[in-house]
């Protein structure tokens, strides 16, 4: 009897993409990511990465589906339902401080998305500090990807950073829960025909790329993707609300805002947050 040809499922392609990208990276002496783990379903890749890191940096955990993902500021990241990419990278928190990690995550996610948008009809950019969004005439549209940085101690007193990145890939409008319908979008909805395997490959390579850039290089790169410059926004700093036109953002230091009196106010990036409208 003729042996049946194995059916290679989409999830197998995602798994293979992770393995082959790690195999390539681990031959390099400058690699920051050298171990990869794929899981079909998990609550949060952040927790799995912590449990499986062996207290060592260099691991990336990718989930086929994530059911209880965490977002920034105590929010939830919706169940990826096998349509998105959820990945956590374990990095050394001594090498990269939290601001550096947040910027690395933003640029890695931004480039991973733009790498995958070649055949797309839309463009994506970065909404400070690290949301990846569709670019619109008003600046920023629906969110395509998000970044979460968590820094935690190991049992030996070291500190490891867990850089979590979620990218919406293959969702269609019917796939979004009601509360996300107006604020979330996937690469497919933006016209890209990319598959999750390609997104995983690109994301890992882009995190490696971001790890090898200085804070200044990343900050300069950020300005290319910045969707807020030239738009009217509100920010909170020190309990006070500031509104005006964003003149520029240096993610490593300050937000420059032209206020109604015509003056330019400098808000420290570290302690300011954007009011989303
Ligand atoms: C945000 O925009 O609020 C951040 C979203 C971060 C989601 C990713 S998905 C992979 C990793 N695991 C999580 O539980 N969260 C991050």
Short mmCIF file of C-alpha atoms and ligand atoms in Angstrom, two decimals:
data_model
loop_
_atom_site.label_atom_id
_atom_site.label_comp_id
_atom_site.label_asym_id
_atom_site.label_seq_id
_atom_site.Cartn_x
_atom_site.Cartn_y
_atom_site.Cartn_z
CA UNK A 1 0.00 0.00 0.00
CA UNK A 2 1.25 3.45 -0.85
CA UNK A 3 2.22 5.52 2.18
CA UNK A 4 0.03 8.56 2.68
CA UNK A 5 1.72 11.89 2.18
CA UNK A 6 1.61 13.77 5.50
CA UNK A 7 -0.57 16.84 5.42
CA UNK A 8 1.50 19.81 6.50
CA UNK A 9 -0.82 22.02 8.44
CA UNK A 10 -0.57 25.76 8.80
CA UNK A 11 0.45 25.31 12.43
CA UNK A 12 3.25 22.98 11.36
CA UNK A 13 4.52 25.73 9.04
CA UNK A 14 4.57 28.16 11.98
CA UNK A 15 6.49 25.63 14.05
CA UNK A 16 8.94 24.96 11.20
CA UNK A 17 9.47 28.69 10.65
CA UNK A 18 10.45 29.09 14.29
CA UNK A 19 12.84 26.10 14.19
CA UNK A 20 14.54 27.11 10.95
CA UNK A 21 14.95 30.75 12.00
CA UNK A 22 16.49 29.72 15.32
CA UNK A 23 18.75 27.20 13.54
CA UNK A 24 20.07 30.02 11.33
CA UNK A 25 20.48 32.45 14.21
CA UNK A 26 22.22 30.04 16.52
CA UNK A 27 25.12 29.71 14.06
CA UNK A 28 25.87 33.41 14.62
CA UNK A 29 28.21 34.58 17.34
CA UNK A 30 26.21 37.81 17.79
CA UNK A 31 22.83 36.10 18.28
CA UNK A 32 20.61 37.28 21.14
CA UNK A 33 18.01 34.60 20.44
CA UNK A 34 19.35 31.06 20.29
CA UNK A 35 16.55 28.84 21.61
CA UNK A 36 13.00 28.50 20.38
CA UNK A 37 9.95 26.78 21.75
CA UNK A 38 6.63 26.34 20.02
CA UNK A 39 3.41 25.54 21.85
CA UNK A 40 0.03 24.91 20.21
CA UNK A 41 -2.03 26.63 22.95
CA UNK A 42 -1.08 28.49 26.11
CA UNK A 43 -2.57 31.09 28.46
CA UNK A 44 0.21 33.62 27.97
CA UNK A 45 3.59 33.22 26.29
CA UNK A 46 4.93 35.62 28.95
CA UNK A 47 4.30 33.01 31.67
CA UNK A 48 5.46 30.08 29.57
CA UNK A 49 8.68 31.88 28.66
CA UNK A 50 9.35 32.57 32.32
CA UNK A 51 8.67 28.95 33.31
CA UNK A 52 10.85 27.53 30.50
CA UNK A 53 13.67 30.07 30.36
CA UNK A 54 15.87 28.13 32.76
CA UNK A 55 16.72 31.56 34.13
CA UNK A 56 18.72 32.25 30.96
CA UNK A 57 18.21 34.86 28.26
CA UNK A 58 18.04 33.77 24.61
CA UNK A 59 14.71 31.94 24.44
CA UNK A 60 11.72 32.80 22.25
CA UNK A 61 8.36 31.16 22.91
CA UNK A 62 5.76 31.23 20.13
CA UNK A 63 2.16 30.07 20.62
CA UNK A 64 -0.21 28.83 17.94
CA UNK A 65 -2.97 30.21 20.12
CA UNK A 66 -2.89 32.33 23.26
CA UNK A 67 -6.04 32.34 25.40
CA UNK A 68 -5.26 34.74 28.27
CA UNK A 69 -2.73 37.22 26.91
CA UNK A 70 -1.71 40.30 28.83
CA UNK A 71 -1.53 43.80 27.39
CA UNK A 72 0.03 46.99 28.73
CA UNK A 73 -1.38 48.85 31.72
CA UNK A 74 -3.20 45.78 33.07
CA UNK A 75 -5.23 45.30 29.90
CA UNK A 76 -5.95 41.98 28.21
CA UNK A 77 -4.68 40.91 24.81
CA UNK A 78 -7.54 39.14 23.08
CA UNK A 79 -7.42 35.41 22.43
CA UNK A 80 -5.36 35.05 19.25
CA UNK A 81 -7.70 32.22 18.14
CA UNK A 82 -5.02 30.71 15.95
CA UNK A 83 -5.11 33.80 13.72
CA UNK A 84 -2.41 35.96 15.25
CA UNK A 85 1.20 35.63 16.33
CA UNK A 86 1.99 35.68 20.05
CA UNK A 87 5.67 35.57 20.99
CA UNK A 88 7.80 36.30 24.04
CA UNK A 89 11.54 36.90 23.86
CA UNK A 90 13.66 36.41 26.99
CA UNK A 91 16.46 38.98 27.14
CA UNK A 92 19.02 40.12 29.67
CA UNK A 93 17.64 43.10 31.60
CA UNK A 94 21.20 44.16 32.46
CA UNK A 95 21.99 44.69 28.77
CA UNK A 96 18.72 46.47 27.96
CA UNK A 97 16.78 48.76 30.27
CA UNK A 98 12.99 48.99 30.13
CA UNK A 99 12.87 52.03 27.80
CA UNK A 100 15.34 50.42 25.44
CA UNK A 101 13.27 47.21 25.45
CA UNK A 102 10.03 49.09 24.77
CA UNK A 103 11.64 50.80 21.80
CA UNK A 104 13.23 47.57 20.54
CA UNK A 105 9.82 45.91 20.72
CA UNK A 106 8.14 48.76 18.85
CA UNK A 107 10.68 48.75 16.03
CA UNK A 108 10.91 44.96 15.77
CA UNK A 109 7.11 44.72 15.56
CA UNK A 110 6.92 47.65 13.13
CA UNK A 111 9.53 46.21 10.77
CA UNK A 112 8.07 42.70 11.03
CA UNK A 113 4.72 44.15 9.94
CA UNK A 114 6.16 46.30 7.15
CA UNK A 115 8.24 43.32 5.88
CA UNK A 116 4.92 41.50 5.53
CA UNK A 117 3.01 44.38 3.91
CA UNK A 118 4.73 44.38 0.53
CA UNK A 119 1.60 43.38 -1.39
CA UNK A 120 -0.74 45.34 0.88
CA UNK A 121 -2.92 48.32 0.13
CA UNK A 122 -2.31 50.09 3.45
CA UNK A 123 0.66 51.23 5.47
CA UNK A 124 1.50 50.78 9.12
CA UNK A 125 3.32 53.01 11.57
CA UNK A 126 4.14 53.35 15.28
CA UNK A 127 1.82 55.12 17.70
CA UNK A 128 4.07 56.14 20.58
CA UNK A 129 5.14 54.40 22.68
CA UNK A 130 4.77 51.06 20.96
CA UNK A 131 1.45 50.33 19.29
CA UNK A 132 1.69 49.34 15.65
CA UNK A 133 -1.24 50.88 13.81
CA UNK A 134 -2.61 51.47 10.36
CA UNK A 135 -1.50 54.86 8.99
CA UNK A 136 -4.43 57.07 8.07
CA UNK A 137 -4.92 60.68 6.99
CA UNK A 138 -5.56 61.53 10.64
CA UNK A 139 -2.32 59.80 11.62
CA UNK A 140 -3.24 56.64 13.39
CA UNK A 141 -5.94 54.05 12.75
CA UNK A 142 -6.68 50.59 14.14
CA UNK A 143 -4.07 48.59 16.01
CA UNK A 144 -2.21 45.75 14.27
CA UNK A 145 0.32 44.82 16.93
CA UNK A 146 1.24 45.53 20.55
CA UNK A 147 4.27 45.22 22.78
CA UNK A 148 4.54 44.33 26.46
CA UNK A 149 7.73 44.52 28.51
CA UNK A 150 7.95 42.73 31.85
CA UNK A 151 11.15 42.55 33.91
CA UNK A 152 11.32 39.89 36.62
CA UNK A 153 13.98 38.53 38.96
CA UNK A 154 15.31 34.98 38.62
CA UNK A 155 15.90 32.64 41.57
CA UNK A 156 19.60 33.62 41.42
CA UNK A 157 18.85 37.32 41.73
CA UNK A 158 19.44 38.13 38.03
CA UNK A 159 16.85 40.14 36.15
CA UNK A 160 15.36 38.88 32.92
CA UNK A 161 13.23 40.86 30.51
CA UNK A 162 10.22 39.29 28.83
CA UNK A 163 9.53 41.14 25.60
CA UNK A 164 6.06 40.09 24.45
CA UNK A 165 4.82 40.93 20.97
CA UNK A 166 1.38 40.19 19.57
CA UNK A 167 0.61 40.67 15.87
CA UNK A 168 -2.85 40.34 14.29
CA UNK A 169 -2.34 38.38 11.09
CA UNK A 170 -5.29 36.53 9.58
CA UNK A 171 -8.37 37.92 11.32
CA UNK A 172 -11.38 38.98 9.27
CA UNK A 173 -13.98 41.40 10.62
CA UNK A 174 -16.19 38.52 11.90
CA UNK A 175 -13.28 37.27 14.05
CA UNK A 176 -13.10 40.32 16.33
CA UNK A 177 -15.08 40.51 19.56
CA UNK A 178 -17.52 43.46 19.58
CA UNK A 179 -15.29 45.67 21.75
CA UNK A 180 -12.36 45.37 19.32
CA UNK A 181 -14.22 45.78 16.04
CA UNK A 182 -13.47 49.52 15.82
CA UNK A 183 -9.93 49.46 17.19
CA UNK A 184 -8.18 46.29 15.96
CA UNK A 185 -7.14 45.23 12.48
CA UNK A 186 -5.10 42.39 10.99
CA UNK A 187 -2.44 42.33 8.30
CA UNK A 188 -4.91 40.42 6.07
CA UNK A 189 -7.55 43.11 6.54
CA UNK A 190 -4.93 45.65 5.45
CA UNK A 191 -4.48 43.72 2.23
CA UNK A 192 -1.42 41.61 3.00
CA UNK A 193 -1.58 37.96 1.98
CA UNK A 194 1.13 36.96 4.46
CA UNK A 195 0.93 33.75 6.50
CA UNK A 196 1.81 33.39 10.18
CA UNK A 197 4.97 31.42 9.42
CA UNK A 198 6.39 34.38 7.50
CA UNK A 199 5.42 36.77 10.31
CA UNK A 200 7.18 34.57 12.90
CA UNK A 201 10.33 34.42 10.75
CA UNK A 202 10.36 38.13 10.23
CA UNK A 203 9.60 38.96 13.87
CA UNK A 204 12.46 36.83 15.25
CA UNK A 205 14.93 38.31 12.77
CA UNK A 206 13.71 41.82 13.55
CA UNK A 207 14.08 41.32 17.32
CA UNK A 208 17.64 40.13 16.69
CA UNK A 209 18.18 43.24 14.53
CA UNK A 210 16.75 45.54 17.22
CA UNK A 211 18.93 43.94 19.92
CA UNK A 212 22.04 44.90 17.99
CA UNK A 213 21.11 48.59 17.56
CA UNK A 214 21.97 51.38 19.97
CA UNK A 215 19.27 53.40 21.67
CA UNK A 216 20.17 56.38 19.45
CA UNK A 217 19.88 54.30 16.26
CA UNK A 218 16.51 52.95 17.37
CA UNK A 219 15.28 56.43 18.30
CA UNK A 220 16.27 57.72 14.85
CA UNK A 221 14.50 54.78 13.23
CA UNK A 222 11.38 55.47 15.32
CA UNK A 223 10.88 58.86 13.69
CA UNK A 224 10.40 57.13 10.30
CA UNK A 225 7.48 55.15 11.69
CA UNK A 226 6.00 57.81 13.99
CA UNK A 227 2.32 58.40 13.13
CA UNK A 228 1.68 61.06 15.78
CA UNK A 229 3.97 63.81 14.47
CA UNK A 230 1.89 66.64 13.03
CA UNK A 231 -1.34 65.42 14.64
CA UNK A 232 -3.33 66.95 17.52
CA UNK A 233 -3.12 64.79 20.66
CA UNK A 234 -3.62 64.83 24.42
CA UNK A 235 -1.02 63.59 26.89
CA UNK A 236 -0.98 63.20 30.66
CA UNK A 237 2.09 64.16 32.64
CA UNK A 238 2.26 64.52 36.40
CA UNK A 239 -1.53 64.28 36.67
CA UNK A 240 -2.04 67.16 34.21
CA UNK A 241 -3.47 66.97 30.69
CA UNK A 242 -1.58 68.67 27.86
CA UNK A 243 -3.09 69.05 24.41
CA UNK A 244 -1.60 70.29 21.20
CA UNK A 245 0.11 69.46 17.95
CA UNK A 246 2.88 66.88 18.23
CA UNK A 247 5.96 68.60 16.88
CA UNK A 248 8.18 65.57 17.35
CA UNK A 249 8.82 62.55 19.53
CA UNK A 250 12.21 61.37 20.69
CA UNK A 251 11.10 58.11 22.31
CA UNK A 252 14.26 57.96 24.41
CA UNK A 253 13.71 61.39 25.95
CA UNK A 254 10.81 63.72 25.16
CA UNK A 255 7.59 64.59 23.40
CA UNK A 256 7.45 68.09 21.93
CA UNK A 257 3.95 69.53 21.91
CA UNK A 258 2.86 72.87 20.41
CA UNK A 259 0.17 74.05 22.81
CA UNK A 260 -2.64 76.52 22.11
CA UNK A 261 -0.59 79.51 23.29
CA UNK A 262 1.84 78.75 20.45
CA UNK A 263 4.65 77.67 22.76
CA UNK A 264 6.36 74.28 22.54
CA UNK A 265 6.20 72.20 25.70
CA UNK A 266 8.63 69.36 26.35
CA UNK A 267 7.10 66.37 28.13
CA UNK A 268 9.45 63.68 29.47
CA UNK A 269 8.83 60.45 27.53
CA UNK A 270 9.36 58.25 30.55
CA UNK A 271 6.58 59.71 32.68
CA UNK A 272 4.06 60.80 30.05
CA UNK A 273 1.21 58.80 28.57
CA UNK A 274 -0.91 59.30 25.49
CA UNK A 275 -4.65 59.83 25.86
CA UNK A 276 -6.20 57.62 23.22
CA UNK A 277 -9.21 59.09 21.51
C1 LIG B 1 -0.47 45.92 24.35
O1 LIG B 1 -0.59 46.45 23.26
O2 LIG B 1 -1.18 46.27 25.31
C2 LIG B 1 0.55 44.84 24.52
C3 LIG B 1 0.10 43.53 23.94
C4 LIG B 1 1.13 42.44 24.09
C5 LIG B 1 0.58 41.09 23.68
C6 LIG B 1 1.66 40.05 23.63
S1 LIG B 1 1.13 38.58 22.81
C7 LIG B 1 2.57 37.77 23.34
C8 LIG B 1 2.82 38.19 24.77
N1 LIG B 1 2.07 37.39 25.70
C9 LIG B 1 1.18 38.11 26.38
O3 LIG B 1 0.44 37.65 27.28
N2 LIG B 1 1.21 39.37 25.99
C10 LIG B 1 2.22 39.59 24.96
#
